[in-house]
């Protein structure tokens, strides 16, 4: 049973990765750092993407490099089975590896819950966790928060892993948790210091650890973490830097985080926690009230959320570390609800209530997942472009390469220009057009991972396709440039009407594509909300419950409730 529960947690994360394989802009730094580590190694820094797109503040490379190194043998194994055909396959493998690592952290925590609260509680913890959306969906995404999620869950497991009758954790477990949280705060996410503070205070007040021991562990872990991130990241950024300190200075001291918006003081409790926990939120409140062990586990996280609420800029991902502990509290309530006698009406109502909460969770997760699958138009657009405009055949590529290599030695001879030059708009770059999707330009997966680096360097001089993400170019500038052969743009044909004599919407066979518009794959739609199909609702009146088919549809024409899509991106080709 234990192995099956672990497999279920892992499968939930994998399913979300495979259903929504593209990524958003907030994931791009770490994703592209993984890409560059895999493609170029750690010595050829000049080709790394972060020098071209550095972002507002520097970010650490530690998580990305470790993920690349862990993923590398998995990639080689997948390649030996013929599962790697392009760089996009590598993106999926990398995300599956990250999801598996975070699943390991949840499984480690689940086993600690089983020891402390019993197997039924750990079983219900698993069901509640996999029935939610945000944690399983995001634990395979390269946000800095997801790199920090693993050590945070392990630290929670160390604090919980003891017998039910034990009055306090061992001092070694508490010190280990403090060290892990210190490392995570220094290296990955500075806001975890706000979780470390109440947890350490609780341990000191409860006399689980001594003040001198806590100071020693904190200093050793902190100095080690600063030296590690300072050394590694200064190497990759080519300047002396401590990324998380730069982030604190930029966002807190200079107050730049408010430029991304501010929210009321109570937002985490009134909006983000309900969205993250779904029906587990009311269950966790009951669990907090009924069991002192749950209260002990939740106090630091409630304090953490209260402290971080004082910051004006708020995002749900800042508090996602607390979700597993709240799920523990909900599972404790669920165990009590299911343990009541089923012969009584009260017991049957409680049983029905808990089962209904899981069903509502899964229904909400289904809706969230469907909307997320339609929310990455940039990735879909670039994939369609790659499918529509492939490179020359392999044999011809080799002949052309050596011909180009010889002819380009002649001065002033413009020969063998790239076959395609596609400009990727800002919206496309933010919604999935990652470096892993630049499959028709070096470094190729086959040459960088499984062949000689020298051939990769030579091929990099002659890209078959140029993927151009230059920002702030006007339509007139793009039209005047004869180098640009294609556009992936948010400009509609109506907005481009004055330039449609130069450009036309690409028309590609859309067989099997459920998101095509009128058979034209050059138009990419995206999620625009949910709507009720009034015609289906009217026709459904009078039907028995078992006769409803497709309560939720993929679009507005099927089912009673469906996704409403709108055209967001267009693929244009120069006439």
Coordinates of C-alpha atoms in Angstrom, one line a residue:
X1 CA 0.0 0.0 0.0
X2 CA 2.8 2.4 0.9
X3 CA 4.4 2.0 -2.6
X4 CA 1.1 2.5 -4.3
X5 CA 0.5 5.7 -2.4
X6 CA 4.0 7.0 -3.4
X7 CA 3.3 6.0 -7.0
X8 CA 0.0 7.9 -7.0
X9 CA 1.7 11.1 -5.8
X10 CA 4.3 10.7 -8.6
X11 CA 1.7 9.9 -11.2
X12 CA -0.3 13.0 -10.3
X13 CA 2.7 15.2 -11.0
X14 CA 3.6 13.4 -14.2
X15 CA 0.1 13.6 -15.5
X16 CA 0.1 17.4 -15.2
X17 CA 3.5 17.6 -17.0
X18 CA 2.3 15.5 -19.9
X19 CA -1.0 17.3 -20.2
X20 CA 0.6 20.8 -20.1
X21 CA 4.2 20.4 -21.4
X22 CA 4.8 24.1 -22.1
X23 CA 6.0 26.7 -19.7
X24 CA 5.4 30.4 -18.8
X25 CA 7.8 33.3 -18.6
X26 CA 8.2 33.0 -14.8
X27 CA 9.7 29.5 -15.3
X28 CA 12.0 30.6 -18.1
X29 CA 15.2 31.5 -16.2
X30 CA 15.7 28.1 -14.6
X31 CA 14.4 26.3 -17.6
X32 CA 16.8 28.0 -19.9
X33 CA 19.6 27.6 -17.4
X34 CA 18.9 23.8 -17.5
X35 CA 18.9 24.0 -21.3
X36 CA 22.2 25.8 -21.5
X37 CA 23.8 23.4 -18.9
X38 CA 22.7 20.4 -20.9
X39 CA 23.6 21.8 -24.3
X40 CA 26.9 23.6 -23.5
X41 CA 28.1 22.2 -20.2
X42 CA 29.4 24.5 -17.5
X43 CA 32.5 25.8 -19.2
X44 CA 31.1 27.5 -22.3
X45 CA 29.2 30.3 -20.6
X46 CA 29.3 32.8 -23.5
X47 CA 26.4 31.0 -25.1
X48 CA 24.2 31.1 -22.1
X49 CA 20.8 32.8 -22.4
X50 CA 20.9 34.8 -19.2
X51 CA 23.5 37.2 -20.6
X52 CA 21.0 38.1 -23.3
X53 CA 17.9 38.1 -21.0
X54 CA 19.2 38.7 -17.5
X55 CA 15.9 39.5 -15.8
X56 CA 15.2 42.2 -13.2
X57 CA 17.5 40.5 -10.6
X58 CA 20.0 37.6 -10.8
X59 CA 18.8 34.2 -9.9
X60 CA 20.7 31.2 -8.6
X61 CA 22.0 28.5 -10.9
X62 CA 22.4 25.9 -8.2
X63 CA 19.0 24.3 -8.7
X64 CA 19.2 24.4 -12.5
X65 CA 22.6 22.8 -12.6
X66 CA 21.7 20.1 -10.2
X67 CA 18.5 19.4 -12.2
X68 CA 20.5 19.2 -15.4
X69 CA 23.0 16.8 -13.9
X70 CA 20.3 14.6 -12.4
X71 CA 18.4 14.7 -15.7
X72 CA 21.4 13.8 -17.9
X73 CA 21.5 10.0 -17.2
X74 CA 17.7 9.9 -17.6
X75 CA 18.0 11.6 -21.0
X76 CA 20.7 9.2 -22.1
X77 CA 18.5 6.3 -21.0
X78 CA 15.5 7.7 -22.8
X79 CA 17.6 8.3 -25.9
X80 CA 18.8 4.6 -25.9
X81 CA 15.1 3.7 -26.1
X82 CA 14.5 6.1 -29.0
X83 CA 12.4 8.5 -26.9
X84 CA 14.4 11.6 -27.7
X85 CA 13.8 13.1 -31.1
X86 CA 14.2 16.8 -30.4
X87 CA 15.0 19.3 -27.7
X88 CA 11.4 19.6 -26.8
X89 CA 11.5 16.0 -25.6
X90 CA 14.3 17.1 -23.3
X91 CA 12.1 19.8 -21.8
X92 CA 9.5 17.2 -20.9
X93 CA 12.1 14.8 -19.4
X94 CA 13.6 17.6 -17.3
X95 CA 10.2 18.6 -16.0
X96 CA 9.3 14.9 -15.2
X97 CA 12.6 14.6 -13.2
X98 CA 11.8 17.8 -11.2
X99 CA 8.2 16.5 -10.6
X100 CA 9.7 13.2 -9.4
X101 CA 12.0 15.0 -7.0
X102 CA 9.2 16.9 -5.5
X103 CA 7.1 13.8 -5.4
X104 CA 9.9 12.2 -3.4
X105 CA 9.7 15.1 -0.9
X106 CA 5.9 14.6 -0.5
X107 CA 6.4 10.8 -0.1
X108 CA 9.0 11.4 2.5
X109 CA 6.6 13.6 4.3
X110 CA 3.8 11.1 3.9
X111 CA 5.8 8.4 5.6
X112 CA 6.5 10.8 8.5
X113 CA 2.8 11.5 8.7
X114 CA 2.1 7.7 8.8
X115 CA 4.5 7.3 11.7
X116 CA 3.1 10.2 13.7
X117 CA -0.6 10.1 12.8
X118 CA -1.2 6.5 11.5
X119 CA -1.5 4.9 8.1
X120 CA -5.2 6.0 7.6
X121 CA -4.2 9.7 7.9
X122 CA -1.3 9.3 5.5
X123 CA -3.6 7.6 3.0
X124 CA -6.1 10.5 3.2
X125 CA -3.2 12.9 3.0
X126 CA -2.3 11.4 -0.3
X127 CA -5.9 11.5 -1.7
X128 CA -6.3 15.1 -0.7
X129 CA -2.9 16.1 -2.2
X130 CA -3.4 14.4 -5.6
X131 CA -7.0 15.7 -5.8
X132 CA -5.9 19.3 -5.7
X133 CA -4.6 21.3 -8.6
X134 CA -1.8 23.7 -7.8
X135 CA 0.7 21.6 -6.0
X136 CA 0.7 18.6 -8.4
X137 CA 0.5 20.9 -11.4
X138 CA 3.4 23.2 -10.4
X139 CA 5.7 20.7 -8.8
X140 CA 7.1 19.9 -12.2
X141 CA 7.6 23.5 -13.2
X142 CA 11.0 25.3 -12.9
X143 CA 10.0 28.0 -10.5
X144 CA 12.5 28.8 -7.8
X145 CA 9.7 28.0 -5.4
X146 CA 9.6 24.4 -6.7
X147 CA 13.3 24.0 -6.2
X148 CA 12.8 25.1 -2.6
X149 CA 9.8 22.8 -2.2
X150 CA 11.9 19.7 -1.8
X151 CA 14.1 20.8 1.2
X152 CA 11.0 22.4 2.8
X153 CA 9.0 19.1 2.7
X154 CA 12.0 17.2 4.0
X155 CA 12.4 19.6 6.9
X156 CA 8.6 19.2 7.7
X157 CA 9.1 15.4 7.6
X158 CA 12.0 15.6 10.1
X159 CA 9.8 17.6 12.5
X160 CA 6.9 15.1 12.2
X161 CA 8.7 11.8 12.1
X162 CA 8.2 10.4 15.6
X163 CA 5.9 8.1 17.4
X164 CA 2.3 9.3 18.2
X165 CA 3.1 9.3 22.0
X166 CA 6.3 11.3 21.7
X167 CA 6.0 14.8 23.2
X168 CA 8.8 16.4 21.3
X169 CA 11.0 15.7 18.3
X170 CA 14.6 14.9 18.7
X171 CA 17.0 17.9 18.8
X172 CA 18.8 16.4 15.8
X173 CA 15.6 16.5 13.7
X174 CA 14.9 20.1 14.6
X175 CA 18.5 21.2 13.9
X176 CA 18.3 19.4 10.5
X177 CA 15.0 21.2 9.7
X178 CA 16.6 24.5 10.7
X179 CA 19.6 23.9 8.5
X180 CA 17.5 22.9 5.5
X181 CA 15.3 25.9 5.8
X182 CA 18.3 28.2 6.2
X183 CA 19.8 26.7 3.0
X184 CA 16.6 27.1 1.1
X185 CA 16.2 30.8 2.3
X186 CA 19.7 31.7 1.4
X187 CA 19.9 30.0 -2.0
X188 CA 16.4 29.6 -3.4
X189 CA 13.7 31.8 -1.9
X190 CA 14.4 34.5 0.7
X191 CA 10.8 34.5 2.0
X192 CA 11.5 31.2 3.6
X193 CA 13.3 33.1 6.3
X194 CA 9.8 34.2 7.4
X195 CA 8.9 30.5 7.9
X196 CA 12.2 29.8 9.6
X197 CA 11.7 32.5 12.2
X198 CA 8.4 31.2 13.8
X199 CA 9.6 27.6 13.5
X200 CA 12.8 28.4 15.3
X201 CA 10.9 30.4 17.9
X202 CA 8.5 27.6 18.5
X203 CA 11.4 25.1 19.0
X204 CA 13.1 27.4 21.5
X205 CA 10.0 28.2 23.5
X206 CA 9.1 24.5 23.6
X207 CA 12.7 23.7 24.6
X208 CA 13.2 21.3 21.7
X209 CA 16.6 22.8 21.1
X210 CA 19.0 25.1 22.9
X211 CA 19.7 28.7 21.9
X212 CA 23.4 28.2 21.6
X213 CA 22.9 25.1 19.5
X214 CA 20.4 26.9 17.2
X215 CA 22.8 29.8 16.7
X216 CA 25.6 27.4 15.8
X217 CA 23.5 25.4 13.3
X218 CA 22.2 28.6 11.8
X219 CA 25.6 30.1 11.4
X220 CA 27.2 27.0 9.9
X221 CA 24.3 26.4 7.5
X222 CA 24.1 30.1 6.6
X223 CA 27.8 30.6 6.0
X224 CA 28.0 27.3 4.0
X225 CA 25.0 28.4 1.9
X226 CA 26.3 31.9 1.3
X227 CA 29.7 30.6 0.2
X228 CA 28.1 28.0 -2.1
X229 CA 25.7 30.4 -3.8
X230 CA 28.2 33.1 -3.9
X231 CA 30.9 30.9 -5.5
X232 CA 28.6 29.1 -8.0
X233 CA 26.5 32.0 -9.0
X234 CA 29.4 34.5 -9.3
X235 CA 31.0 32.0 -11.7
X236 CA 27.9 31.8 -13.9
X237 CA 27.1 35.5 -13.7
X238 CA 30.8 36.5 -14.2
X239 CA 30.5 39.0 -11.3
X240 CA 30.4 38.8 -7.5
X241 CA 26.8 38.2 -6.6
X242 CA 24.5 36.7 -4.0
X243 CA 21.2 36.3 -5.9
X244 CA 18.7 36.1 -3.1
X245 CA 20.3 39.1 -1.4
X246 CA 20.0 41.0 -4.6
X247 CA 16.3 40.0 -4.7
X248 CA 15.7 41.2 -1.2
X249 CA 17.4 44.5 -1.9
X250 CA 15.5 45.0 -5.1
X251 CA 12.0 43.9 -3.9
X252 CA 12.0 45.0 -0.2
X253 CA 14.6 47.7 0.3
X254 CA 14.0 49.5 -3.0
X255 CA 10.3 48.5 -2.9
X256 CA 10.2 47.4 -6.5
X257 CA 8.0 44.5 -5.9
X258 CA 5.0 46.9 -5.6
X259 CA 5.5 47.5 -9.4
X260 CA 4.0 44.1 -9.9
X261 CA 0.9 45.0 -8.0
X262 CA -0.2 45.1 -4.4
X263 CA -3.0 43.2 -2.5
X264 CA -4.9 43.8 0.7
X265 CA -3.5 42.5 4.0
X266 CA -5.9 39.5 4.2
X267 CA -5.4 38.2 0.6
X268 CA -3.5 35.1 1.5
X269 CA -6.2 33.9 3.9
X270 CA -9.2 35.1 1.9
X271 CA -8.1 34.2 -1.6
X272 CA -4.9 32.3 -2.1
X273 CA -5.3 29.7 0.6
X274 CA -8.8 28.7 -0.6
X275 CA -7.5 28.5 -4.2
X276 CA -4.6 26.3 -3.2
X277 CA -6.4 24.1 -0.7
X278 CA -9.9 23.9 -2.2
X279 CA -12.1 21.8 0.1
X280 CA -9.1 21.0 2.3
X281 CA -9.3 24.5 3.9
X282 CA -12.4 23.9 6.0
X283 CA -11.2 20.4 6.9
X284 CA -7.9 21.8 8.0
X285 CA -9.6 24.2 10.4
X286 CA -11.4 21.3 12.1
X287 CA -8.1 19.4 12.2
X288 CA -6.4 22.4 13.9
X289 CA -9.1 22.5 16.5
X290 CA -9.3 18.8 17.4
X291 CA -5.6 17.7 17.6
X292 CA -2.8 19.4 19.4
X293 CA -0.2 17.6 17.2
X294 CA -1.8 19.4 14.2
X295 CA -1.7 22.7 16.0
X296 CA 2.0 22.2 16.7
X297 CA 2.7 21.5 13.0
X298 CA 0.5 24.4 11.8
X299 CA 1.6 27.2 14.1
X300 CA 4.8 28.1 12.2
X301 CA 3.0 28.1 8.9
X302 CA 0.2 30.3 10.2
X303 CA 2.8 32.7 11.6
X304 CA 4.7 32.6 8.3
X305 CA 1.6 33.5 6.3
X306 CA 0.7 36.2 8.8
X307 CA 4.2 37.8 8.5
X308 CA 4.4 37.6 4.7
X309 CA 1.0 39.2 4.5
X310 CA 2.6 42.4 5.7
X311 CA 4.3 42.7 2.3
X312 CA 2.3 44.5 -0.3
X313 CA 3.1 42.3 -3.3
X314 CA 1.4 38.9 -2.9
X315 CA 1.4 35.7 -5.0
X316 CA 0.0 32.3 -4.2
X317 CA 3.4 30.7 -4.9
X318 CA 5.0 32.5 -2.0
X319 CA 3.0 30.3 0.4
X320 CA 2.7 27.1 -1.5
X321 CA 5.2 25.5 1.0
X322 CA 2.5 25.5 3.6
X323 CA 0.0 23.4 1.5
X324 CA 1.3 19.9 2.6
X325 CA 1.0 20.8 6.3
X326 CA -2.6 22.1 5.8
X327 CA -3.4 18.9 3.9
X328 CA -2.1 17.0 6.9
X329 CA -4.6 18.9 9.1
X330 CA -7.4 18.1 6.6
X331 CA -6.4 14.5 6.5
X332 CA -6.6 14.3 10.3
X333 CA -10.2 15.6 10.1
X334 CA -11.0 13.1 7.3
X335 CA -9.8 10.2 9.5
X336 CA -12.1 11.4 12.3
X337 CA -15.0 11.7 9.8
X338 CA -14.5 8.3 8.3
X339 CA -14.0 6.6 11.7
X340 CA -17.5 7.3 12.9
X341 CA -20.0 4.5 13.0
X342 CA -21.7 4.1 9.6
X343 CA -24.8 2.6 11.3
X344 CA -25.8 6.1 12.5
X345 CA -27.1 8.9 10.4
X346 CA -24.3 11.2 11.6
X347 CA -21.6 8.7 10.6
X348 CA -23.1 8.3 7.1
X349 CA -23.4 12.1 6.7
X350 CA -19.7 12.5 7.7
X351 CA -18.6 9.8 5.3
X352 CA -20.6 11.3 2.5
X353 CA -19.3 14.8 3.3
X354 CA -15.6 13.7 3.1
X355 CA -16.1 11.8 -0.1
X356 CA -18.0 14.8 -1.6
X357 CA -15.0 17.0 -0.7
X358 CA -12.7 14.8 -2.7
X359 CA -15.1 14.8 -5.6
X360 CA -15.4 18.6 -5.5
X361 CA -11.6 18.8 -5.4
X362 CA -11.3 16.6 -8.5
X363 CA -14.0 18.6 -10.3
X364 CA -12.1 21.8 -9.6
X365 CA -8.8 20.3 -10.6
X366 CA -10.4 19.0 -13.9
X367 CA -11.5 22.5 -14.7
X368 CA -8.2 24.1 -13.7
X369 CA -6.3 21.6 -15.8
X370 CA -8.5 22.0 -18.9
X371 CA -8.0 25.8 -18.7
X372 CA -4.3 25.4 -18.2
X373 CA -3.9 23.2 -21.2
X374 CA -5.4 26.0 -23.3
X375 CA -3.3 28.7 -21.7
X376 CA 0.1 28.3 -23.4
X377 CA -0.5 29.7 -26.9
X378 CA 3.2 30.6 -27.4
X379 CA 4.3 27.0 -27.0
X380 CA 1.6 25.8 -29.3
X381 CA 2.4 28.4 -31.9
X382 CA 6.1 27.5 -32.0
X383 CA 5.4 23.8 -32.1
X384 CA 3.1 24.4 -35.1
X385 CA 5.7 26.5 -36.8
X386 CA 8.4 23.8 -36.3
X387 CA 6.0 21.1 -37.7
X388 CA 5.2 23.3 -40.7
X389 CA 8.7 24.3 -41.6
X390 CA 11.1 21.5 -40.9
X391 CA 14.8 21.6 -41.7
X392 CA 16.3 19.9 -44.8
X393 CA 16.6 16.1 -44.7
X394 CA 19.6 14.8 -42.7
X395 CA 21.6 13.7 -45.8
X396 CA 21.1 16.9 -47.6
X397 CA 21.9 18.8 -44.4
X398 CA 25.4 17.3 -44.2
X399 CA 26.1 18.1 -47.9
X400 CA 24.8 21.6 -47.5
X401 CA 26.7 22.1 -44.3
X402 CA 30.1 21.3 -45.9
X403 CA 29.2 23.3 -49.1
X404 CA 28.2 26.3 -46.9
X405 CA 31.3 25.9 -44.8
X406 CA 33.5 26.1 -47.9
X407 CA 31.7 28.9 -49.7
X408 CA 31.4 31.1 -46.6
X409 CA 35.2 31.2 -46.4
X410 CA 35.1 33.5 -49.4
X411 CA 35.0 37.1 -48.2
X412 CA 31.9 39.2 -48.9
X413 CA 29.9 36.2 -50.2
X414 CA 26.5 36.0 -48.6
X415 CA 25.7 32.4 -49.1
X416 CA 23.7 29.7 -47.2
X417 CA 21.5 32.2 -45.2
X418 CA 19.2 30.5 -42.8
X419 CA 16.2 28.9 -44.5
X420 CA 13.7 30.5 -42.0
X421 CA 13.9 33.5 -39.7
X422 CA 10.9 33.7 -37.3
X423 CA 10.3 36.6 -35.0
X424 CA 8.7 35.6 -31.8
X425 CA 6.5 38.2 -30.2
X426 CA 6.4 39.1 -26.5
X427 CA 3.2 37.2 -25.8
X428 CA 4.5 34.1 -27.5
X429 CA 7.8 34.3 -25.5
X430 CA 5.9 34.6 -22.3
X431 CA 3.5 31.7 -22.9
X432 CA 5.6 28.8 -23.9
X433 CA 8.2 29.6 -26.6
X434 CA 11.2 28.3 -24.7
X435 CA 14.7 27.5 -25.9
X436 CA 13.8 23.8 -25.8
X437 CA 11.3 24.5 -28.6
X438 CA 13.9 26.0 -30.9
X439 CA 14.4 22.5 -32.4
X440 CA 15.6 23.6 -35.8
X441 CA 18.7 25.4 -34.8
X442 CA 21.8 24.2 -33.0
X443 CA 22.6 23.0 -30.5
X444 CA 20.7 19.9 -31.5
X445 CA 20.0 17.3 -28.9
X446 CA 21.7 14.6 -31.0
X447 CA 24.9 16.6 -31.4
X448 CA 25.2 18.2 -28.0
X449 CA 24.4 15.2 -25.8
X450 CA 25.3 12.3 -27.8
X451 CA 28.1 13.4 -30.2
X452 CA 31.2 15.6 -30.3
X453 CA 31.1 19.2 -29.0
X454 CA 33.2 20.4 -31.8
X455 CA 30.6 19.5 -34.4
X456 CA 28.0 21.3 -32.3
X457 CA 30.2 24.5 -32.3
X458 CA 30.6 24.3 -36.1
X459 CA 26.9 23.8 -36.7
X460 CA 26.1 26.7 -34.4
X461 CA 27.7 29.0 -36.9
X462 CA 25.1 28.0 -39.5
X463 CA 21.6 27.7 -38.0
X464 CA 18.9 26.3 -40.2
X465 CA 16.3 28.5 -38.5
X466 CA 16.8 31.8 -36.7
X467 CA 14.5 32.2 -33.7
X468 CA 14.4 35.9 -33.0
X469 CA 13.0 37.3 -29.7
X470 CA 14.1 40.9 -30.2
X471 CA 11.8 43.1 -28.3
X472 CA 10.1 46.4 -29.2
X473 CA 10.3 45.9 -33.0
X474 CA 7.5 47.7 -34.9
X475 CA 5.5 46.1 -37.7
X476 CA 7.2 48.4 -40.2
X477 CA 10.6 47.4 -39.0
X478 CA 9.8 43.7 -39.3
X479 CA 8.2 44.2 -42.7
X480 CA 11.2 46.1 -44.0
X481 CA 13.7 43.5 -42.8
X482 CA 14.1 41.0 -45.6
X483 CA 15.8 38.6 -43.2
X484 CA 12.5 37.9 -41.3
X485 CA 10.6 35.3 -43.2
X486 CA 7.9 34.5 -40.5
X487 CA 6.2 36.1 -37.6
X488 CA 4.6 34.6 -34.5
X489 CA 2.6 37.7 -33.5
X490 CA -0.3 38.9 -31.4
X491 CA -1.2 41.3 -34.2
X492 CA -4.4 40.2 -35.8
X493 CA -4.9 40.3 -39.6
X494 CA -7.2 43.3 -39.0
X495 CA -4.4 45.2 -37.2
X496 CA -2.0 44.2 -40.0
X497 CA -4.3 45.1 -42.8
X498 CA -1.9 47.7 -44.2
X499 CA 0.8 45.0 -44.4
X500 CA -1.2 42.0 -45.6
X501 CA 0.3 42.6 -49.0
X502 CA 3.6 41.5 -47.4
X503 CA 2.4 38.9 -45.0
X504 CA -0.2 36.2 -45.1
X505 CA -1.5 33.8 -42.3
X506 CA 0.2 30.4 -42.7
X507 CA -2.1 27.6 -43.7
X508 CA -1.1 24.2 -42.6
X509 CA -2.9 20.9 -42.5
X510 CA -4.8 20.7 -39.1
X511 CA -5.7 17.1 -39.1
X512 CA -6.1 15.9 -35.5
X513 CA -5.7 19.4 -34.1
X514 CA -8.6 20.1 -31.8
X515 CA -7.6 23.7 -31.3
X516 CA -7.5 24.8 -34.9
X517 CA -9.7 27.7 -36.2
X518 CA -11.6 26.8 -39.3
X519 CA -8.9 24.4 -40.4
X520 CA -6.2 27.1 -40.2
X521 CA -3.4 26.2 -37.9
X522 CA -1.8 29.6 -38.4
X523 CA -4.3 30.9 -35.8
X524 CA -3.6 29.9 -32.2
X525 CA -6.4 30.2 -29.7
X526 CA -6.1 30.4 -25.9
X527 CA -8.1 30.3 -22.8
X528 CA -10.6 33.2 -22.4
X529 CA -12.8 32.0 -19.5
X530 CA -15.6 29.6 -18.9
X531 CA -19.1 29.9 -20.3
X532 CA -22.4 28.1 -20.0
X533 CA -23.8 26.6 -23.1
X534 CA -27.4 27.8 -22.8
X535 CA -28.7 25.6 -25.7
X536 CA -27.2 22.5 -24.1
X537 CA -28.7 23.6 -20.8
X538 CA -32.1 24.0 -22.2
X539 CA -32.0 20.6 -24.0
X540 CA -30.8 18.9 -20.8
X541 CA -33.9 19.9 -18.8
X542 CA -35.9 16.8 -17.8
X543 CA -33.1 14.3 -18.3
X544 CA -32.1 11.9 -15.6
X545 CA -28.7 12.4 -14.0
X546 CA -27.3 9.3 -15.7
X547 CA -28.2 10.7 -19.1
X548 CA -25.8 13.7 -18.9
X549 CA -22.8 13.2 -21.1
X550 CA -19.8 15.6 -21.0
X551 CA -20.9 17.9 -18.2
X552 CA -17.7 19.9 -18.9
X553 CA -16.6 20.2 -22.5
X554 CA -13.4 21.5 -24.1
X555 CA -15.2 24.3 -25.9
X556 CA -18.5 26.1 -25.9
X557 CA -20.2 23.8 -28.4
X558 CA -20.1 20.6 -26.3
X559 CA -21.3 20.1 -22.8
X560 CA -23.2 22.3 -20.4
X561 CA -20.1 24.1 -19.3
X562 CA -17.2 24.7 -21.6
X563 CA -14.0 26.6 -22.2
X564 CA -14.3 29.9 -24.1
X565 CA -11.3 30.5 -26.4
X566 CA -10.1 33.5 -28.3
X567 CA -7.5 33.9 -31.0
X568 CA -4.3 35.1 -29.4
X569 CA -1.5 34.5 -31.8
X570 CA -1.0 34.3 -35.6
X571 CA 1.7 32.6 -37.6
X572 CA 2.5 34.8 -40.6
X573 CA 4.7 34.0 -43.6
X574 CA 6.2 36.5 -46.0
X575 CA 4.5 36.5 -49.4

